[in-house]
XYZ file of C-alpha atoms in Angstrom:
217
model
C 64.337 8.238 -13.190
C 61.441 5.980 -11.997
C 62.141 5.007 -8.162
C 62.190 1.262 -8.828
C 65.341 2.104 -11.383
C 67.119 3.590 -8.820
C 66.497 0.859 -6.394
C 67.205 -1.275 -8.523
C 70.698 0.267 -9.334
C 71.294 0.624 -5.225
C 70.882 -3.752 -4.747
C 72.070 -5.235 -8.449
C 76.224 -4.513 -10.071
C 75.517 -6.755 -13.101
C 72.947 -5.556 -15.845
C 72.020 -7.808 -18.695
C 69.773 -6.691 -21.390
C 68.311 -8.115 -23.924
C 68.444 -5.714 -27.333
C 65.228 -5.495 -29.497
C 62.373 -4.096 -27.266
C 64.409 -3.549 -24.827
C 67.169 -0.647 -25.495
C 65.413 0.308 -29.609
C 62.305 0.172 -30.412
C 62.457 -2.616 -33.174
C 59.828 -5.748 -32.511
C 57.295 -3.838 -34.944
C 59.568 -2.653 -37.854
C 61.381 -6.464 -37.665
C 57.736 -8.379 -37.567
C 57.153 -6.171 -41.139
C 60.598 -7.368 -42.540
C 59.872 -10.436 -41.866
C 56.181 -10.269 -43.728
C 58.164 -8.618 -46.362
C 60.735 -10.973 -47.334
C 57.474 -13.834 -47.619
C 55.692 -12.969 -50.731
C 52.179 -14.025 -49.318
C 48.791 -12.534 -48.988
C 47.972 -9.754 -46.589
C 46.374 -12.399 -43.713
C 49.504 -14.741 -43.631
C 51.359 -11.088 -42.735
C 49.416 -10.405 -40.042
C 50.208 -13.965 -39.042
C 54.245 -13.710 -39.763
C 54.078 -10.066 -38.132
C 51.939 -11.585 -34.866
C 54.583 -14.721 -34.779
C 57.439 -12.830 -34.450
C 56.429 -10.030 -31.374
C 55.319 -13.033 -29.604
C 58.356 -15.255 -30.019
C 60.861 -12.026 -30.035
C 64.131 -13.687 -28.549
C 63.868 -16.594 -31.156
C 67.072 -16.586 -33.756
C 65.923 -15.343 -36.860
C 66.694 -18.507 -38.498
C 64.144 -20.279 -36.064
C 61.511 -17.622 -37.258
C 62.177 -18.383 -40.841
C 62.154 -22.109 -41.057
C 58.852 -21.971 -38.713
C 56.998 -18.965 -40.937
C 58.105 -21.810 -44.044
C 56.537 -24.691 -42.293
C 54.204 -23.830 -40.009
C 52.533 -20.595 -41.466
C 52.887 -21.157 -45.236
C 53.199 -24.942 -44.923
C 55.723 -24.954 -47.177
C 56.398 -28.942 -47.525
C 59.903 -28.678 -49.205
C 63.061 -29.180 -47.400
C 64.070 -26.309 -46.162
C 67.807 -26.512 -46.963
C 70.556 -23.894 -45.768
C 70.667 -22.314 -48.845
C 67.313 -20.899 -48.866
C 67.858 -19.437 -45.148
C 70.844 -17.858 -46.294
C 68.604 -16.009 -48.610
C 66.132 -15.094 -47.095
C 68.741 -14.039 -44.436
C 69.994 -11.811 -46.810
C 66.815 -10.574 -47.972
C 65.838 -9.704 -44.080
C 68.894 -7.636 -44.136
C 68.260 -5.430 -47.260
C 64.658 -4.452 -46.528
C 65.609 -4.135 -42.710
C 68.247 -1.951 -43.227
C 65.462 0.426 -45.231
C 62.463 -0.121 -43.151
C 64.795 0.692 -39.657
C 65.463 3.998 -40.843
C 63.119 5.402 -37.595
C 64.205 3.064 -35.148
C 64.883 4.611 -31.942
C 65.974 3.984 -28.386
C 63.662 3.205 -26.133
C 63.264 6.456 -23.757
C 65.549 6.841 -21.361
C 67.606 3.673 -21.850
C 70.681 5.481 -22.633
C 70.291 7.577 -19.313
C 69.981 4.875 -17.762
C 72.773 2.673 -19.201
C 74.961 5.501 -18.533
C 74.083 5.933 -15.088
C 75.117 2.217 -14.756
C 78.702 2.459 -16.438
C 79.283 5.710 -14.331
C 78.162 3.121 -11.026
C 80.777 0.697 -11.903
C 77.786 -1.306 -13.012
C 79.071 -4.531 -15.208
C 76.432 -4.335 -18.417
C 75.966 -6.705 -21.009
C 74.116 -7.635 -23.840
C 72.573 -11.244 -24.658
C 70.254 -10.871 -27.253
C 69.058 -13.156 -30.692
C 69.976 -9.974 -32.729
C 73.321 -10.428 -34.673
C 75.889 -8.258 -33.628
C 76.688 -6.451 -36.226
C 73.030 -4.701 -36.155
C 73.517 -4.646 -32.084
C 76.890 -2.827 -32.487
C 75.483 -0.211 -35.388
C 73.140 1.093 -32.778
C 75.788 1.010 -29.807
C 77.997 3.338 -32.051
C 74.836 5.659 -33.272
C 73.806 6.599 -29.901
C 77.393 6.795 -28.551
C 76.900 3.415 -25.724
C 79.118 0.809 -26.893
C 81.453 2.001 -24.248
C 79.242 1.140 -21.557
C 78.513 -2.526 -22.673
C 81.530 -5.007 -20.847
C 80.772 -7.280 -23.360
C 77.624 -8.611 -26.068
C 76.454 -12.126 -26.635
C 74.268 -12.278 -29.595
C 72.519 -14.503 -32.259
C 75.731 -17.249 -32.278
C 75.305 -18.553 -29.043
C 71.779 -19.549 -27.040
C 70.216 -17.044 -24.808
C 70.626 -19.586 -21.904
C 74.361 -21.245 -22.817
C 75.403 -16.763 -22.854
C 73.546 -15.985 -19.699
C 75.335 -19.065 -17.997
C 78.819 -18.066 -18.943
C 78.327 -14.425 -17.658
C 77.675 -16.035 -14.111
C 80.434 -18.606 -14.302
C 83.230 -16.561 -16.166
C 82.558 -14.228 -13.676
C 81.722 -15.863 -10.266
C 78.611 -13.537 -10.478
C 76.344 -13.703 -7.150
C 72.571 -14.431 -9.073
C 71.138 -12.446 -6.432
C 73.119 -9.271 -7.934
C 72.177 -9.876 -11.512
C 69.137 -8.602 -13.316
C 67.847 -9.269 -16.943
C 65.861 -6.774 -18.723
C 63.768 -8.661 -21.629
C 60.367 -8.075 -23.030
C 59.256 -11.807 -23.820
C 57.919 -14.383 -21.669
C 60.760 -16.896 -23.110
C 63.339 -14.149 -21.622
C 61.113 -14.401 -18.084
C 61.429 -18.277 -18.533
C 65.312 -17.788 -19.265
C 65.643 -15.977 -15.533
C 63.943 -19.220 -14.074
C 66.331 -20.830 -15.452
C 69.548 -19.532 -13.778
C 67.567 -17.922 -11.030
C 68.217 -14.264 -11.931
C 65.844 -11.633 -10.990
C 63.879 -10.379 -14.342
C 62.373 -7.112 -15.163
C 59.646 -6.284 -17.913
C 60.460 -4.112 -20.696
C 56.336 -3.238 -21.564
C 56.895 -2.201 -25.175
C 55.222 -4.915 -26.735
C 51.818 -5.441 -26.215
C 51.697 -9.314 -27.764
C 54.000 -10.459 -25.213
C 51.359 -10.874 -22.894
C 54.144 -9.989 -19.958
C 51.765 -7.083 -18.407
C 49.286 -10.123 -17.138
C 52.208 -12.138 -15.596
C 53.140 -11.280 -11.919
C 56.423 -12.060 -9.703
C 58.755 -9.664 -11.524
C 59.393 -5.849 -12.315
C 57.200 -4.470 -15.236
C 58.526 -0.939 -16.649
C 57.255 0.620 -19.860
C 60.391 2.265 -19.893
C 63.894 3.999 -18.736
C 62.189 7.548 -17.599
């Protein structure tokens, strides 16, 4: 294990993490589901597929109403209904194209390590949980995880009621993300963030003030 992991596990007892990027290796395989539920030319999914790794922790309804408005300046109302099916939609092709979705390496090591320390873990992530949990189960971690906040609450309302429900001390939190929107959520409620590397359009590697891994190893 890299020595800035153990360190890290010596001064911090509560681990968030956010899920995509972070613990599988998703961003890419999601950014083509979401191309693929748009029937569109090739540039406008390279557009949809660019979108989403930079604006990873958005909900996926965000992402949708945005790629119908501001990419394929779509001018009708876009009503509930037609999220709900292209919702849908997301989750039939996703559920094919994630067939060789992995962990990120070394994140269950590492996770482990943290559940065997006593380590409080959680999970606040814009995934839904039922795709969160599926992966939990697969590679035998749900155990570890205290408890996971995903796409039905905000990112910052979550983070916020893990420090208050808990009388947390911010200085022994840390929040592993891979977006500069996760970096901006640690501002926010002034807990230390470190830089999950996996995905190049996040533009995090140019960014200072903050851990940068690649990954768990």
């Amino acid at each position: 294990m890299k020595k800035i992991l153990t360190k890290i596990i010596d001064t911090k007892s509560v681990f968030i993490f956010d899920f995509d990027g972070v613990i599988i290796n998703s961003m890419y395989i999601k950014g083509i589901t979401f191309a693929d539920i748009f029937n569109t030319e090739q540039k406008l999914k390279k557009k949809i597929i660019n979108y989403h790794l930079i604006n990873g922790s958005q909900k996926r309804v965000d992402k949708i109403k945005y790629i119908f408005s501001k990419i394929l300046n779509y001018k009708i109302n876009i009503n509930e209904k037609i999220i709900n099916k292209k919702l849908n939609e997301f989750k039939k092709i996703y559920k094919k194209n994630s067939k060789d979705i992995n962990l990120i390496d070394g994140v269950d090591y590492f996770i482990k390590c943290l559940f065997k320390n006593k380590s409080k873990i959680y999970i606040v992530s814009a995934a839904p949980k039922y795709e969160i949990n599926y992966y939990l189960r697969k590679y035998r971690l749900h155990s570890c995880i205290k408890e996971i906040y995903d796409s039905k609450i905000d990112k910052l309302d979550a983070m916020k009621k893990i420090l208050t429900n808990n009388n947390f001390q911010n200085e022994k939190c840390i929040y592993f993300g891979d977006s500069i929107s996760d970096w901006d959520l640690c501002n926010k409620v002034k807990v230390d963030f470190c830089a999950v590397l996996t995905n190049k359009k996040s533009k995090l590697n140019k960014k200072k003030s903050f851990i940068k891994i690649y990954d768990f190893l």
